[in-house]
Coordinates of C-alpha atoms (C1' of nucleotides) in Angstrom, one line a residue:
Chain A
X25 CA -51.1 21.9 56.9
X26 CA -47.6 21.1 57.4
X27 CA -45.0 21.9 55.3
X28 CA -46.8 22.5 52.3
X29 CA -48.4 25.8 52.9
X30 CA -45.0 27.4 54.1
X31 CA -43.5 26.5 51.1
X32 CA -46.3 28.3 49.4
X33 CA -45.8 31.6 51.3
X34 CA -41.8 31.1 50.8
X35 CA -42.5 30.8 46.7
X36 CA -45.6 33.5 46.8
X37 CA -42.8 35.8 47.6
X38 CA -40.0 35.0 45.3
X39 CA -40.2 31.6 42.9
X40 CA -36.8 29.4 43.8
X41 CA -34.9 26.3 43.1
X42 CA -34.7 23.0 45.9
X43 CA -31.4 24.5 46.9
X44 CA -32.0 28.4 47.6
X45 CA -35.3 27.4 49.2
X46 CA -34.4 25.7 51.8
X47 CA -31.8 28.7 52.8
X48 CA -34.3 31.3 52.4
X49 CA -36.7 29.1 54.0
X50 CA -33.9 28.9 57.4
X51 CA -33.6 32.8 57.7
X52 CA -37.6 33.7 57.5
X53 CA -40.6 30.8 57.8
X54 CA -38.3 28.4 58.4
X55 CA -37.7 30.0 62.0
X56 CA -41.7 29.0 62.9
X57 CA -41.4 25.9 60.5
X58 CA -38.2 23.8 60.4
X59 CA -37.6 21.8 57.8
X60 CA -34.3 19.9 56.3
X61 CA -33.5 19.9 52.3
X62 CA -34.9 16.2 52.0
X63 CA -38.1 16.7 53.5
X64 CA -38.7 20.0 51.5
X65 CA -37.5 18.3 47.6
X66 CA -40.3 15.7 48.9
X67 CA -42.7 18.6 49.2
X68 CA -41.8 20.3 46.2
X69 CA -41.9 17.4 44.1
X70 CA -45.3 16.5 45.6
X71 CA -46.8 19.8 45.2
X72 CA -45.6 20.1 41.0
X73 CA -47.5 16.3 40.7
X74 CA -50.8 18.0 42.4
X75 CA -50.7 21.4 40.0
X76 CA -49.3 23.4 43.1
X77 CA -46.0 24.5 41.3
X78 CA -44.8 24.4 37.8
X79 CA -41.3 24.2 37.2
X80 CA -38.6 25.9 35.0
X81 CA -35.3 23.8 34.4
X82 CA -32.8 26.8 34.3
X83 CA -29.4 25.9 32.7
X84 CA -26.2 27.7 34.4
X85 CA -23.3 27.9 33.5
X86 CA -20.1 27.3 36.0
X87 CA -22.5 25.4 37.8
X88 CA -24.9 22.8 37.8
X89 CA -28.4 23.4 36.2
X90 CA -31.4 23.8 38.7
X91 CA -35.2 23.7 38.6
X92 CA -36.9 26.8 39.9
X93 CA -40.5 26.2 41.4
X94 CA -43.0 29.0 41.2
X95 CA -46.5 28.8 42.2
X96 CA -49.5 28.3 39.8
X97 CA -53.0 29.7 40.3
X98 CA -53.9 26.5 42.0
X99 CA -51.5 26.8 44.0
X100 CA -52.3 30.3 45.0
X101 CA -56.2 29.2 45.6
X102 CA -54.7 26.6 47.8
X103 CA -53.0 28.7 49.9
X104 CA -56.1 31.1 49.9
X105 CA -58.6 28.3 51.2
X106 CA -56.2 27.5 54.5
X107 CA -55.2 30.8 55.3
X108 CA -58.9 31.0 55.6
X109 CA -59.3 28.0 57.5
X110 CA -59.3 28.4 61.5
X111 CA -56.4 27.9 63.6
X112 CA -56.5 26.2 66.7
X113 CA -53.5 26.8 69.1
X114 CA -50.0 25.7 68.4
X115 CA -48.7 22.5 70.0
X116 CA -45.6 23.3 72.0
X117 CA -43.0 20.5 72.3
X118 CA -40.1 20.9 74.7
X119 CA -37.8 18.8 75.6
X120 CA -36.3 20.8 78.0
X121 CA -39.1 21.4 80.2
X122 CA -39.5 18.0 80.5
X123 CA -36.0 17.3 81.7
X124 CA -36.5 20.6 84.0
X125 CA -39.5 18.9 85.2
X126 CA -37.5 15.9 85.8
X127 CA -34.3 17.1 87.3
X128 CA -35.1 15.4 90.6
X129 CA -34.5 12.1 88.7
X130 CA -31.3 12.4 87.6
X131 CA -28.2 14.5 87.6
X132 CA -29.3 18.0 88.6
X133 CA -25.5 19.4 87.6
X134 CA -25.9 17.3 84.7
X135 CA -29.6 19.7 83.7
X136 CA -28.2 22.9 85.1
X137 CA -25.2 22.5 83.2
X138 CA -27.9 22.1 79.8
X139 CA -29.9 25.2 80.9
X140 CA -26.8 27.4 81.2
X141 CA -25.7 26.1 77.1
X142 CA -29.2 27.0 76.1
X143 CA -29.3 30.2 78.0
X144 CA -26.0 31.1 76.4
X145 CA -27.9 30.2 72.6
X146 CA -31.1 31.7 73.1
X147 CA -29.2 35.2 74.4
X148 CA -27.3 35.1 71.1
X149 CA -30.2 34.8 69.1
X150 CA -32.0 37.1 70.5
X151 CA -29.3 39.8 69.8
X152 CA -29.3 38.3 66.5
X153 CA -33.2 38.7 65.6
X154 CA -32.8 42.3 67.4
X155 CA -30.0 43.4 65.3
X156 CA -31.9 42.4 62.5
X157 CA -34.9 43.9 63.3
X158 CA -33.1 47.1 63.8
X159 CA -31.2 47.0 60.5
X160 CA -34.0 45.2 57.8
X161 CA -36.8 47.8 59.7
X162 CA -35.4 50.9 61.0
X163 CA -38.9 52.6 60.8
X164 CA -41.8 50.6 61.9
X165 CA -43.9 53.0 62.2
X166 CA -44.0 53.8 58.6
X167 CA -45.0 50.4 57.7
X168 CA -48.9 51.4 58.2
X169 CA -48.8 53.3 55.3
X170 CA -51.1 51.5 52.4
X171 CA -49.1 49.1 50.2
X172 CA -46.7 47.5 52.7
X173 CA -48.9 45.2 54.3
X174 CA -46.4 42.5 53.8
X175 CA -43.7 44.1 54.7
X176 CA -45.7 44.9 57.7
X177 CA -46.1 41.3 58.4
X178 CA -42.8 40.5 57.6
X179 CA -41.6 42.8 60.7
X180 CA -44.6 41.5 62.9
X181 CA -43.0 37.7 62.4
X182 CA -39.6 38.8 63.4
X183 CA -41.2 40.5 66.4
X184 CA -42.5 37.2 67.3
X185 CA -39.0 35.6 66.9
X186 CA -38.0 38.7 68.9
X187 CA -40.6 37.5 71.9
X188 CA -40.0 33.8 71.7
X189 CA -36.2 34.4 72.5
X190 CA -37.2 36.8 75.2
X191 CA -39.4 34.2 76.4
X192 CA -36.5 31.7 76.8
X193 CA -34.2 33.8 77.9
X194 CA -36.4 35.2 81.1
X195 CA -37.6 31.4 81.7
X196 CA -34.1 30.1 81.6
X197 CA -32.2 33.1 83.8
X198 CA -35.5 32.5 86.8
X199 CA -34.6 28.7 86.9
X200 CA -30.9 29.4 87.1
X201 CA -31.5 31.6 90.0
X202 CA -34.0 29.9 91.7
X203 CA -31.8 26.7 91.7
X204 CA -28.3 28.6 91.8
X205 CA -29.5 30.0 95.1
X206 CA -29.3 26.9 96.9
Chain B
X21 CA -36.5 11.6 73.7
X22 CA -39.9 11.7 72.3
X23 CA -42.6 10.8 75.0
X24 CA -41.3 8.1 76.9
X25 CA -38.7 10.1 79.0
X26 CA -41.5 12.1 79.4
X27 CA -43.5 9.1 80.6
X28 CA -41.1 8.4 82.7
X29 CA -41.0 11.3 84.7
X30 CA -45.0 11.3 85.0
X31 CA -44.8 7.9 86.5
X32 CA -41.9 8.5 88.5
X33 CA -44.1 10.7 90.0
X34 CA -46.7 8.6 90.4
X35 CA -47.4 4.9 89.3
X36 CA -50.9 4.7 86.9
X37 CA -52.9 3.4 85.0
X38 CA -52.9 4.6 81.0
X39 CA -56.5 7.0 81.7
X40 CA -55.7 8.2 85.0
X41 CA -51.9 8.7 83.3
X42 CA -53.0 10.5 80.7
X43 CA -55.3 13.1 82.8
X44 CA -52.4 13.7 84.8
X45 CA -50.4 14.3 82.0
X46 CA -52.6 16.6 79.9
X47 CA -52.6 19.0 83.1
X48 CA -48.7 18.4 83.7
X49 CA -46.1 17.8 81.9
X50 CA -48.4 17.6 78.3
X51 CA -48.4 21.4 78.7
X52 CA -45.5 21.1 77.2
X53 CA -45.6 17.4 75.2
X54 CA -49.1 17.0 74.2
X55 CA -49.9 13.2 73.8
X56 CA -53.1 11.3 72.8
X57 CA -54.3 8.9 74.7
X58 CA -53.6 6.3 72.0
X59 CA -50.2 7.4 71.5
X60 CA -49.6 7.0 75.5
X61 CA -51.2 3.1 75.8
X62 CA -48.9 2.5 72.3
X63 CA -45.5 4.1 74.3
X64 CA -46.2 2.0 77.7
X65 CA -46.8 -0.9 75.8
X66 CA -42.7 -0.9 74.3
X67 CA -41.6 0.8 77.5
X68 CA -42.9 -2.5 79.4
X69 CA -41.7 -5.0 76.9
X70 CA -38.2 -3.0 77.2
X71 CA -38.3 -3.3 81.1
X72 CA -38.7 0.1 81.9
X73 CA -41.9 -0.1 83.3
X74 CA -44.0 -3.2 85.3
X75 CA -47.5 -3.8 85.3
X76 CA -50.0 -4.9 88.2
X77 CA -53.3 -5.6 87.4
X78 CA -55.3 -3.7 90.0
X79 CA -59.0 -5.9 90.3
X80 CA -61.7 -3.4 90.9
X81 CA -65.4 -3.5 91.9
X82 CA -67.9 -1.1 90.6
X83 CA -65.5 0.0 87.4
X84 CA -63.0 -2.1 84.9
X85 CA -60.4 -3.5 86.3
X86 CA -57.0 -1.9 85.3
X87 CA -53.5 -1.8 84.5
X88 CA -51.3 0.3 86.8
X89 CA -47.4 1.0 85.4
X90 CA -44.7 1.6 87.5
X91 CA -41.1 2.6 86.4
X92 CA -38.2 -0.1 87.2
X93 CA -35.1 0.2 88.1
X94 CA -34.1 0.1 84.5
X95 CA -36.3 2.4 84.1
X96 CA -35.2 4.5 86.1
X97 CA -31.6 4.3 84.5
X98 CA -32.7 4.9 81.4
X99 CA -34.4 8.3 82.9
X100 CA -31.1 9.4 84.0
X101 CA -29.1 8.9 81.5
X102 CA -31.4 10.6 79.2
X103 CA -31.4 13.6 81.4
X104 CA -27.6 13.5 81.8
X105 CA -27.4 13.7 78.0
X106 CA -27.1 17.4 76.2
X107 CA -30.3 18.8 74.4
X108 CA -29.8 21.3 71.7
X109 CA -32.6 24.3 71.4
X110 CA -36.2 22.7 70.8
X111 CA -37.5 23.0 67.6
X112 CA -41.0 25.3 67.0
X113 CA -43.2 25.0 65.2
X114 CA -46.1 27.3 64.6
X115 CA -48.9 27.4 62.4
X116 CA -50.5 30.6 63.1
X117 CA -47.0 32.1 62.5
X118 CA -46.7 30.6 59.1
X119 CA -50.9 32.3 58.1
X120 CA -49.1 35.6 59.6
X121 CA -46.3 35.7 57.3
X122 CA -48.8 34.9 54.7
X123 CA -51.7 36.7 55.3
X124 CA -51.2 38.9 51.4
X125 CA -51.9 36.1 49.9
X126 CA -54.9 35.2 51.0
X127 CA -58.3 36.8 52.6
X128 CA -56.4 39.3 55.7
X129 CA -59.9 39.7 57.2
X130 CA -60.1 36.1 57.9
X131 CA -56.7 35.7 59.2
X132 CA -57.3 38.3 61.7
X133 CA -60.0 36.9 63.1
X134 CA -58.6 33.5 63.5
X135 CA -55.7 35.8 65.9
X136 CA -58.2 37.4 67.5
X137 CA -59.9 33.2 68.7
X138 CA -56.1 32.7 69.5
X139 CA -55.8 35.6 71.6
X140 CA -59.1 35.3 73.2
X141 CA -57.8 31.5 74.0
X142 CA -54.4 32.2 74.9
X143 CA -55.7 35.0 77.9
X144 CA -58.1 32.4 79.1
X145 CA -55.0 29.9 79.5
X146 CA -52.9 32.7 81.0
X147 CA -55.7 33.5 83.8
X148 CA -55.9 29.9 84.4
X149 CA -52.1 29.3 84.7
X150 CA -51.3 32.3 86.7
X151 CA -54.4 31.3 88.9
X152 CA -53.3 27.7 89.3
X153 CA -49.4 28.3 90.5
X154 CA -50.8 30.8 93.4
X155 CA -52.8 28.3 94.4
X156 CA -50.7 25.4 94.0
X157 CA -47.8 27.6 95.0
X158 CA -48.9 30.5 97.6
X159 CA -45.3 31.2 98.9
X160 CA -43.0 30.2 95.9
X161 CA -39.8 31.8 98.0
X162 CA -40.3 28.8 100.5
X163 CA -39.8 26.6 98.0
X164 CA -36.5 26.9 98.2
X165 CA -35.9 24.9 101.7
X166 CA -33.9 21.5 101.4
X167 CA -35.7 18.7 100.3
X168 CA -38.2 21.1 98.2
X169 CA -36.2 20.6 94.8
X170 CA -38.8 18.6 93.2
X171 CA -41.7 21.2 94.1
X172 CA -39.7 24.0 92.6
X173 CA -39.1 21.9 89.5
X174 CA -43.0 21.9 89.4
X175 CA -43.3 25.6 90.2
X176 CA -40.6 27.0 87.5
X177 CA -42.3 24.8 85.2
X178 CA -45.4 26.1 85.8
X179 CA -44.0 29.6 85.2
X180 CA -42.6 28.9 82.1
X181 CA -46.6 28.0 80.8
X182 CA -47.3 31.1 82.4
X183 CA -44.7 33.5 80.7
X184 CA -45.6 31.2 76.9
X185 CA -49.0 32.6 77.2
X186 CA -47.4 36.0 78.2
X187 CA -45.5 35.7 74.9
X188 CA -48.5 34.0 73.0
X189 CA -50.7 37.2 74.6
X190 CA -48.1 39.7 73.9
X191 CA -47.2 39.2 70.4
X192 CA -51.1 38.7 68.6
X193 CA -51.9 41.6 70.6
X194 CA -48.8 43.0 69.1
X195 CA -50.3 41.7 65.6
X196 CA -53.7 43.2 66.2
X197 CA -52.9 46.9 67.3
X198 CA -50.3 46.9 64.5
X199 CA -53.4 45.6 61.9
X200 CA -56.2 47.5 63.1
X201 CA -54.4 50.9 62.9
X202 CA -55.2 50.5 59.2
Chain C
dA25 C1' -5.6 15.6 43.2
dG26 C1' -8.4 17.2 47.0
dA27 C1' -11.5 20.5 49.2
dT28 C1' -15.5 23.2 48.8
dA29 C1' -19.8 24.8 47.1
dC30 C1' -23.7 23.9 44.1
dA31 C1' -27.5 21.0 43.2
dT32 C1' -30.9 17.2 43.8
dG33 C1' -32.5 13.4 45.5
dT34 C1' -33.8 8.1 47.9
dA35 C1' -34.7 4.8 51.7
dA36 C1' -35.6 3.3 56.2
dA37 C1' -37.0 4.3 60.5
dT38 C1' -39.4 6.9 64.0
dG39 C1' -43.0 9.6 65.9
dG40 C1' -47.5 11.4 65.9
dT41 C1' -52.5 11.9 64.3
dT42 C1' -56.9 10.3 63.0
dA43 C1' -60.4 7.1 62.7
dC44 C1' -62.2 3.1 64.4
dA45 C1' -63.3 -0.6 68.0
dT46 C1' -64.8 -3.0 72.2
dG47 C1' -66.4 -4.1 76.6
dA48 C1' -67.7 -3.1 81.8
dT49 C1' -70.4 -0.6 84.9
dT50 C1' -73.4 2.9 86.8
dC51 C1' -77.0 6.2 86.7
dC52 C1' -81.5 7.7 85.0
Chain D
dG18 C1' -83.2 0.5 77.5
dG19 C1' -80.0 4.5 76.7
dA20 C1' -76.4 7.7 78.0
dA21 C1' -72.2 8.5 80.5
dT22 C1' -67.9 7.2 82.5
dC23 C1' -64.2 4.0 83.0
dA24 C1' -60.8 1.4 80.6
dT25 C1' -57.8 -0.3 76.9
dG26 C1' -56.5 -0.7 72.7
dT27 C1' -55.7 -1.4 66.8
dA28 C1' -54.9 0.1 62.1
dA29 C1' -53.9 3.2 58.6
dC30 C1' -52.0 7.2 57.5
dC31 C1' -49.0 11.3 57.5
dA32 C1' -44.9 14.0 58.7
dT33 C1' -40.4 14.2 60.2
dT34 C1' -35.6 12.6 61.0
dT35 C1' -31.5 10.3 59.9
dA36 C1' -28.5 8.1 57.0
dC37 C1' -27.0 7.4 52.6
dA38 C1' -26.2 8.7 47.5
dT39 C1' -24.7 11.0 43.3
dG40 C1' -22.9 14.2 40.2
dT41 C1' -21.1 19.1 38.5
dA42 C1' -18.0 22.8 38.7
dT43 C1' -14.5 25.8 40.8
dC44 C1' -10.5 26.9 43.3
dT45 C1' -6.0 25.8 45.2

DNA sequence: AGATACATGTAAATGGTTACATGATTCC
DNA sequence: GGAATCATGTAACCATTTACATGTATCT
């Protein structure tokens, strides 16, 4: 896949320029899906040569034009065909646990001193995420109810955000104290 | 970083040969930085023309002969000064995350029962991981007698796979009771 | 005039994936 | 002779990162 099909779901959802994209894309995919302004123009302007998007060149006044990307039917049947596709598992990259792995080799301070600067991050964002669980879905439970499936699934992502960041946090706070101990 | 310092900590380890290096490393430290096999012969290749590894060609009867890499001195340098250095929060990037989000636009059956593979994968690599570190690791409060450090590295490590596949468990199981309800 | 926000890109380099390639040796 | 395991790569492609580039409009 790669980019493309994130940029799909972003657009599916509300048609954007380059510019207000890539912030949406931060706040929401983005968090499963990184991905810088450059590398998403390059995708955008890719996906209008293949019939993905069409574009509307909105003029603004006060500030410069923009082009707003929407997604075409054959767009929409290429989302379709991979969200059918199967998924293998996700690769996980870390670079951390490679220099937790490695501590032995270098500086342990040095590594500790890392862990604790994650830990602080990672406890930040999950108050963040929590936060906004709380305010953007104050009542789950009513999501079930027919016509909200997306919204449903919008809550569901954030819960993963919610349990990645969890995750970290637990993993980072039992090295600390396993190594703080001695 | 990318592989190498990753490389580097495997053969710090361990001195070997590009096949047995990367079997060690798919059940090691590749947990965590997947590589290919052609990626890992491509990365000792520069590491040795940089002089961070040297290579003994080990004659053998009954098999190829081979190529067996050990890290230098400089090597070793460059090990530690990558682990002195600061890393920021690693970057994630999921797939199945992105068909979640998605799954209105396309066919939802389908995307459910690519999470319910996932799932069904993800508990199999959980029993296996919690399985492996009380073998490998019987008495993991021992671990924390002088001269152990290395072996705890390996054991906190190991826990962190363990509480990912928690997470990975957690949250599509999350995703499914949430789903099926309907 | 200078700082800030809006808006869109290009170019070069690095890293990783996929497909292909080759040869030695052992076991059946 | 054919399959399996050991052993080491090359080449082409794709995705991502980093550095650089340009111009508009507003606000102070």
């Amino acid at each position: 896949m790669a980019l493309d099909h994130a940029l799909l779901v972003a657009l599916s959802e509300q048609p954007s320029s380059g510019l207000d994209l890539t912030r949406r894309f931060a706040r929401s995919i983005g968090y499963f899906w990184p991905a810088s302004h450059q590398q998403i123009y390059k995708v955008l302007g890719r996906m209008e040569s293949e019939g993905w998007l069409e574009v509307t060149e909105v003029v603004q006044t006060g500030r410069p034009d923009k082009k707003v990307y929407a997604v075409t039917p054959a767009g929409a049947d290429a989302l379709a065909a991979w969200l059918a596709t199967p998924t293998g598992v996700d690769a996980f990259r870390s670079e951390i646990a490679v220099k937790l792995r490695g501590a032995s080799y270098g500086d342990r301070a040095a590594v500790l001193a890392t862990v604790r600067d994650l830990l602080a991050d990672h406890t930040l964002r999950l108050d963040h995420y929590t936060a906004l669980a709380k305010r953007q879905f104050p009542d789950p439970g009513a999501l079930h109810e027919a016509g909200r499936e997306h919204e449903l699934d919008q809550y569901l992502v954030l819960r993963g955000g919610v349990r990645l960041e969890e995750f970290w946090v637990g993993w980072l706070t039992e090295y600390l104290e396993a190594h703080d101990r001695d």
